Amino acid sequence: GAGVSQTPSNKVTEKGKYVELRCDPISGHTALYWYRQSLGQGPEFLIYFQGTGAADDSGLPNDRFFAVRPEGSVSTLKIQRTERGDSAVYLCASSLRGTGDTEAFFGQGTRLTVV
Amino acid sequence: AQSVAQPEDQVNVAEGNPLTVKCTYSVSGNPYLFWYVQYPNRGLQFLLKYITGDNLVKGSYGFEAEFNKSQTSFHLKKPSALVSDSALYFCAVRDTANFNKFYFGSGTKLNVKP
């Protein structure tokens, strides 16, 4: 079956521009996570959705970052007025349930480069 | 506060030898513990998890991990390393008190030499 799909795989944008990153989770998975991974670091939590609602957005670094999941499936991470410090790999993951005992399945990530 | 520590940036082993990748954690409640592997330009792949019960858990590709509550550790092990095991390994924890997120360690690069 299909895994978590993220598009685009690579995105280069100019400082100050707006970008959208898309995540297609595994079908039937109710929980969806966005993480950010900088070079040489472990993934850092950004936001968690249970269904359509953002159950925990405590990891979003500032109000330039926003994410939606309007129908409880596909999610979009939106970054306004991008800065060079936003350059990283953005990872999306989904899990069957939002309970703590379930593992998450990750996509290949979107490598964002802000120039 | 919840956190994960992987004290070794890199582990080098010879093919056929046993390997250990270390992980310690800190949580408020009880832990759910996970190991993931990342190959170059790939996403994280789930290896195994500890939820409850037997302290030794077995996972994919012959890997296993041992949960030690007193030492707050969850070390990843494999009896005989393969060159193809060379990759970046991440330990992660979820807290039963607040399981909205996984907390990841900084990763350990495993190099298996022929």
Short mmCIF file of N, CA, C and O in Angstrom, two decimals, chain B residues 2-79:
data_model
loop_
_atom_site.label_atom_id
_atom_site.label_comp_id
_atom_site.label_asym_id
_atom_site.label_seq_id
_atom_site.Cartn_x
_atom_site.Cartn_y
_atom_site.Cartn_z
N GLN B 2 10.19 16.40 28.80
CA GLN B 2 10.52 15.18 28.07
C GLN B 2 11.74 15.40 27.19
O GLN B 2 11.86 16.45 26.55
N SER B 3 12.62 14.42 27.16
CA SER B 3 13.80 14.53 26.31
C SER B 3 14.39 13.16 26.05
O SER B 3 14.10 12.19 26.76
N VAL B 4 15.21 13.12 25.02
CA VAL B 4 15.92 11.89 24.65
C VAL B 4 17.37 12.25 24.41
O VAL B 4 17.66 13.26 23.76
N ALA B 5 18.27 11.42 24.90
CA ALA B 5 19.69 11.63 24.68
C ALA B 5 20.30 10.43 23.98
O ALA B 5 20.07 9.28 24.38
N GLN B 6 21.01 10.70 22.92
CA GLN B 6 21.81 9.67 22.25
C GLN B 6 23.25 10.14 22.39
O GLN B 6 23.68 11.04 21.67
N PRO B 7 23.99 9.56 23.31
CA PRO B 7 25.29 10.11 23.68
C PRO B 7 26.39 9.95 22.63
O PRO B 7 27.40 10.64 22.69
N GLU B 8 26.18 9.08 21.68
CA GLU B 8 27.20 8.84 20.66
C GLU B 8 26.74 9.40 19.32
O GLU B 8 25.69 9.02 18.81
N ASP B 9 27.54 10.31 18.76
CA ASP B 9 27.22 10.82 17.42
C ASP B 9 27.42 9.73 16.37
O ASP B 9 26.74 9.69 15.36
N GLN B 10 28.41 8.85 16.64
CA GLN B 10 28.78 7.85 15.65
C GLN B 10 29.20 6.57 16.36
O GLN B 10 29.82 6.62 17.42
N VAL B 11 28.82 5.44 15.77
CA VAL B 11 29.25 4.14 16.26
C VAL B 11 29.84 3.38 15.08
O VAL B 11 29.22 3.30 14.02
N ASN B 12 31.04 2.84 15.30
CA ASN B 12 31.71 2.07 14.26
C ASN B 12 31.83 0.62 14.70
O ASN B 12 32.32 0.35 15.80
N VAL B 13 31.40 -0.30 13.85
CA VAL B 13 31.54 -1.72 14.15
C VAL B 13 31.95 -2.46 12.89
O VAL B 13 31.72 -1.99 11.78
N ALA B 14 32.55 -3.62 13.09
CA ALA B 14 32.90 -4.47 11.96
C ALA B 14 31.74 -5.41 11.64
O ALA B 14 31.01 -5.84 12.54
N GLU B 15 31.59 -5.69 10.37
CA GLU B 15 30.53 -6.60 9.95
C GLU B 15 30.66 -7.93 10.69
O GLU B 15 31.76 -8.46 10.84
N GLY B 16 29.52 -8.42 11.17
CA GLY B 16 29.52 -9.68 11.90
C GLY B 16 29.62 -9.52 13.40
O GLY B 16 29.29 -10.45 14.15
N ASN B 17 30.07 -8.36 13.84
CA ASN B 17 30.16 -8.10 15.28
C ASN B 17 28.83 -7.58 15.81
O ASN B 17 28.02 -7.01 15.07
N PRO B 18 28.61 -7.74 17.12
CA PRO B 18 27.38 -7.17 17.70
C PRO B 18 27.46 -5.66 17.75
O PRO B 18 28.55 -5.08 17.83
N LEU B 19 26.30 -5.02 17.68
CA LEU B 19 26.25 -3.57 17.77
C LEU B 19 25.28 -3.12 18.85
O LEU B 19 24.30 -3.81 19.14
N THR B 20 25.60 -1.97 19.43
CA THR B 20 24.71 -1.32 20.39
C THR B 20 24.68 0.17 20.09
O THR B 20 25.73 0.78 19.94
N VAL B 21 23.49 0.72 20.01
CA VAL B 21 23.30 2.16 19.88
C VAL B 21 22.52 2.61 21.11
O VAL B 21 21.43 2.12 21.38
N LYS B 22 23.11 3.56 21.84
CA LYS B 22 22.57 3.92 23.15
C LYS B 22 21.52 5.01 23.10
O LYS B 22 21.58 5.91 22.26
N CYS B 23 20.58 4.92 24.06
CA CYS B 23 19.52 5.92 24.17
C CYS B 23 19.08 5.99 25.63
O CYS B 23 18.82 4.95 26.26
N THR B 24 19.00 7.19 26.17
CA THR B 24 18.39 7.40 27.47
C THR B 24 17.30 8.45 27.32
O THR B 24 17.32 9.26 26.40
N TYR B 25 16.34 8.45 28.23
CA TYR B 25 15.17 9.30 28.08
C TYR B 25 14.77 9.92 29.41
O TYR B 25 15.18 9.44 30.48
N SER B 26 13.95 10.94 29.32
CA SER B 26 13.36 11.56 30.49
C SER B 26 11.92 11.92 30.16
O SER B 26 11.66 12.60 29.16
N VAL B 27 10.97 11.42 30.97
CA VAL B 27 9.56 11.74 30.77
C VAL B 27 8.89 12.00 32.11
O VAL B 27 9.40 11.59 33.16
N SER B 28 7.74 12.64 32.07
CA SER B 28 7.00 12.92 33.30
C SER B 28 6.23 11.69 33.76
O SER B 28 6.17 11.37 34.94
N GLY B 29 5.60 11.01 32.80
CA GLY B 29 4.82 9.83 33.12
C GLY B 29 5.58 8.57 32.76
O GLY B 29 6.79 8.49 32.97
N ASN B 30 4.89 7.61 32.22
CA ASN B 30 5.55 6.39 31.72
C ASN B 30 5.87 6.55 30.24
O ASN B 30 5.16 7.21 29.52
N PRO B 31 6.94 5.92 29.82
CA PRO B 31 7.36 6.13 28.43
C PRO B 31 6.81 5.10 27.45
O PRO B 31 6.63 3.94 27.79
N TYR B 32 6.55 5.59 26.24
CA TYR B 32 6.47 4.72 25.08
C TYR B 32 7.73 5.02 24.28
O TYR B 32 8.01 6.18 23.99
N LEU B 33 8.48 4.00 23.91
CA LEU B 33 9.79 4.21 23.31
C LEU B 33 9.85 3.60 21.92
O LEU B 33 9.30 2.52 21.68
N PHE B 34 10.55 4.28 21.03
CA PHE B 34 10.60 3.89 19.62
C PHE B 34 12.03 4.04 19.09
O PHE B 34 12.78 4.90 19.54
N TRP B 35 12.34 3.21 18.10
CA TRP B 35 13.55 3.39 17.31
C TRP B 35 13.17 3.51 15.84
O TRP B 35 12.33 2.73 15.33
N TYR B 36 13.82 4.49 15.19
CA TYR B 36 13.65 4.70 13.76
C TYR B 36 15.03 4.70 13.09
O TYR B 36 16.03 5.05 13.71
N VAL B 37 15.05 4.33 11.82
CA VAL B 37 16.27 4.37 11.03
C VAL B 37 16.05 5.28 9.82
O VAL B 37 14.95 5.32 9.26
N GLN B 38 17.09 6.01 9.47
CA GLN B 38 17.00 6.92 8.31
C GLN B 38 18.16 6.66 7.38
O GLN B 38 19.33 6.84 7.76
N TYR B 39 17.85 6.26 6.16
CA TYR B 39 18.85 6.11 5.13
C TYR B 39 18.98 7.43 4.37
O TYR B 39 18.04 8.23 4.39
N PRO B 40 20.10 7.66 3.70
CA PRO B 40 20.31 8.94 3.00
C PRO B 40 19.15 9.30 2.09
O PRO B 40 18.68 8.47 1.31
N ASN B 41 18.69 10.53 2.20
CA ASN B 41 17.61 11.06 1.35
C ASN B 41 16.32 10.25 1.46
O ASN B 41 15.53 10.20 0.50
N ARG B 42 16.14 9.63 2.60
CA ARG B 42 14.90 8.87 2.83
C ARG B 42 14.26 9.36 4.12
O ARG B 42 14.89 9.96 4.97
N GLY B 43 12.99 9.05 4.25
CA GLY B 43 12.31 9.37 5.49
C GLY B 43 12.68 8.40 6.58
O GLY B 43 13.42 7.44 6.37
N LEU B 44 12.16 8.64 7.76
CA LEU B 44 12.42 7.74 8.90
C LEU B 44 11.57 6.48 8.75
O LEU B 44 10.39 6.54 8.46
N GLN B 45 12.22 5.35 9.00
CA GLN B 45 11.51 4.06 8.96
C GLN B 45 11.43 3.49 10.37
O GLN B 45 12.43 3.44 11.07
N PHE B 46 10.24 3.05 10.75
CA PHE B 46 10.02 2.48 12.06
C PHE B 46 10.72 1.13 12.18
O PHE B 46 10.63 0.29 11.30
N LEU B 47 11.44 0.93 13.31
CA LEU B 47 12.12 -0.33 13.57
C LEU B 47 11.41 -1.17 14.64
O LEU B 47 11.16 -2.36 14.45
N LEU B 48 11.15 -0.53 15.78
CA LEU B 48 10.53 -1.26 16.89
C LEU B 48 10.05 -0.28 17.94
O LEU B 48 10.39 0.90 17.90
N LYS B 49 9.26 -0.82 18.88
CA LYS B 49 8.74 0.01 19.96
C LYS B 49 8.59 -0.80 21.23
O LYS B 49 8.40 -2.03 21.19
N TYR B 50 8.68 -0.08 22.36
CA TYR B 50 8.34 -0.64 23.66
C TYR B 50 7.13 0.10 24.19
O TYR B 50 7.15 1.32 24.29
N ILE B 51 6.11 -0.70 24.55
CA ILE B 51 4.91 -0.10 25.12
C ILE B 51 4.75 -0.56 26.57
O ILE B 51 4.64 0.24 27.49
N THR B 52 4.76 -1.86 26.77
CA THR B 52 4.64 -2.44 28.10
C THR B 52 5.03 -3.90 28.00
O THR B 52 5.21 -4.43 26.91
N GLY B 53 5.21 -4.54 29.16
CA GLY B 53 5.48 -5.97 29.13
C GLY B 53 6.96 -6.29 29.09
O GLY B 53 7.77 -5.64 29.75
N ASP B 54 7.30 -7.29 28.31
CA ASP B 54 8.66 -7.79 28.23
C ASP B 54 9.64 -6.67 27.90
O ASP B 54 9.42 -5.90 26.96
N ASN B 55 10.71 -6.58 28.68
CA ASN B 55 11.67 -5.49 28.49
C ASN B 55 12.48 -5.61 27.21
O ASN B 55 13.05 -4.62 26.75
N LEU B 56 12.56 -6.80 26.65
CA LEU B 56 13.29 -6.99 25.40
C LEU B 56 12.29 -7.06 24.26
O LEU B 56 11.43 -7.94 24.22
N VAL B 57 12.39 -6.13 23.34
CA VAL B 57 11.48 -6.10 22.20
C VAL B 57 12.25 -6.37 20.93
O VAL B 57 13.40 -5.92 20.78
N LYS B 58 11.63 -7.08 20.02
CA LYS B 58 12.26 -7.41 18.75
C LYS B 58 11.56 -6.65 17.64
O LYS B 58 10.35 -6.40 17.69
N GLY B 59 12.36 -6.27 16.63
CA GLY B 59 11.80 -5.48 15.55
C GLY B 59 12.27 -5.95 14.20
O GLY B 59 12.67 -7.09 14.01
N SER B 60 12.26 -5.01 13.27
CA SER B 60 12.60 -5.33 11.88
C SER B 60 14.10 -5.54 11.72
O SER B 60 14.90 -5.02 12.49
N TYR B 61 14.46 -6.30 10.67
CA TYR B 61 15.84 -6.50 10.23
C TYR B 61 16.75 -7.07 11.31
O TYR B 61 17.96 -6.84 11.30
N GLY B 62 16.19 -7.83 12.25
CA GLY B 62 16.99 -8.47 13.28
C GLY B 62 17.37 -7.59 14.44
O GLY B 62 18.14 -8.01 15.32
N PHE B 63 16.87 -6.36 14.48
CA PHE B 63 17.15 -5.47 15.60
C PHE B 63 16.29 -5.79 16.81
O PHE B 63 15.16 -6.28 16.67
N GLU B 64 16.82 -5.49 17.97
CA GLU B 64 16.09 -5.60 19.21
C GLU B 64 16.52 -4.47 20.12
O GLU B 64 17.53 -3.82 19.88
N ALA B 65 15.72 -4.23 21.14
CA ALA B 65 16.05 -3.17 22.09
C ALA B 65 15.62 -3.60 23.47
O ALA B 65 14.63 -4.31 23.64
N GLU B 66 16.38 -3.12 24.45
CA GLU B 66 16.10 -3.50 25.83
C GLU B 66 15.71 -2.28 26.64
O GLU B 66 16.47 -1.30 26.74
N PHE B 67 14.53 -2.34 27.23
CA PHE B 67 14.04 -1.28 28.09
C PHE B 67 14.55 -1.52 29.51
O PHE B 67 14.42 -2.61 30.06
N ASN B 68 15.16 -0.48 30.10
CA ASN B 68 15.64 -0.57 31.47
C ASN B 68 15.08 0.62 32.23
O ASN B 68 15.57 1.75 32.07
N LYS B 69 14.07 0.36 33.05
CA LYS B 69 13.38 1.47 33.71
C LYS B 69 14.27 2.17 34.73
O LYS B 69 14.27 3.40 34.84
N SER B 70 15.06 1.41 35.46
CA SER B 70 15.89 2.02 36.51
C SER B 70 16.97 2.91 35.91
O SER B 70 17.35 3.92 36.51
N GLN B 71 17.46 2.55 34.75
CA GLN B 71 18.49 3.36 34.09
C GLN B 71 17.89 4.31 33.06
O GLN B 71 18.63 5.03 32.39
N THR B 72 16.60 4.31 32.91
CA THR B 72 15.88 5.10 31.90
C THR B 72 16.57 5.01 30.55
O THR B 72 16.89 6.01 29.90
N SER B 73 16.80 3.76 30.14
CA SER B 73 17.50 3.55 28.87
C SER B 73 16.71 2.62 27.96
O SER B 73 15.86 1.85 28.42
N PHE B 74 17.02 2.72 26.69
CA PHE B 74 16.36 1.89 25.67
C PHE B 74 17.37 1.70 24.54
O PHE B 74 17.25 2.27 23.46
N HIS B 75 18.38 0.88 24.79
CA HIS B 75 19.47 0.71 23.84
C HIS B 75 19.07 -0.25 22.71
O HIS B 75 18.46 -1.29 22.95
N LEU B 76 19.47 0.12 21.51
CA LEU B 76 19.21 -0.70 20.33
C LEU B 76 20.37 -1.67 20.12
O LEU B 76 21.53 -1.27 20.24
N LYS B 77 20.04 -2.92 19.79
CA LYS B 77 21.08 -3.93 19.65
C LYS B 77 20.81 -4.82 18.44
O LYS B 77 19.67 -4.96 17.98
N LYS B 78 21.91 -5.42 17.98
CA LYS B 78 21.80 -6.43 16.93
C LYS B 78 22.97 -7.40 17.12
O LYS B 78 24.11 -6.95 17.29
N PRO B 79 22.73 -8.70 17.12
CA PRO B 79 23.80 -9.65 17.41
C PRO B 79 24.92 -9.67 16.38
O PRO B 79 26.07 -9.89 16.72
#
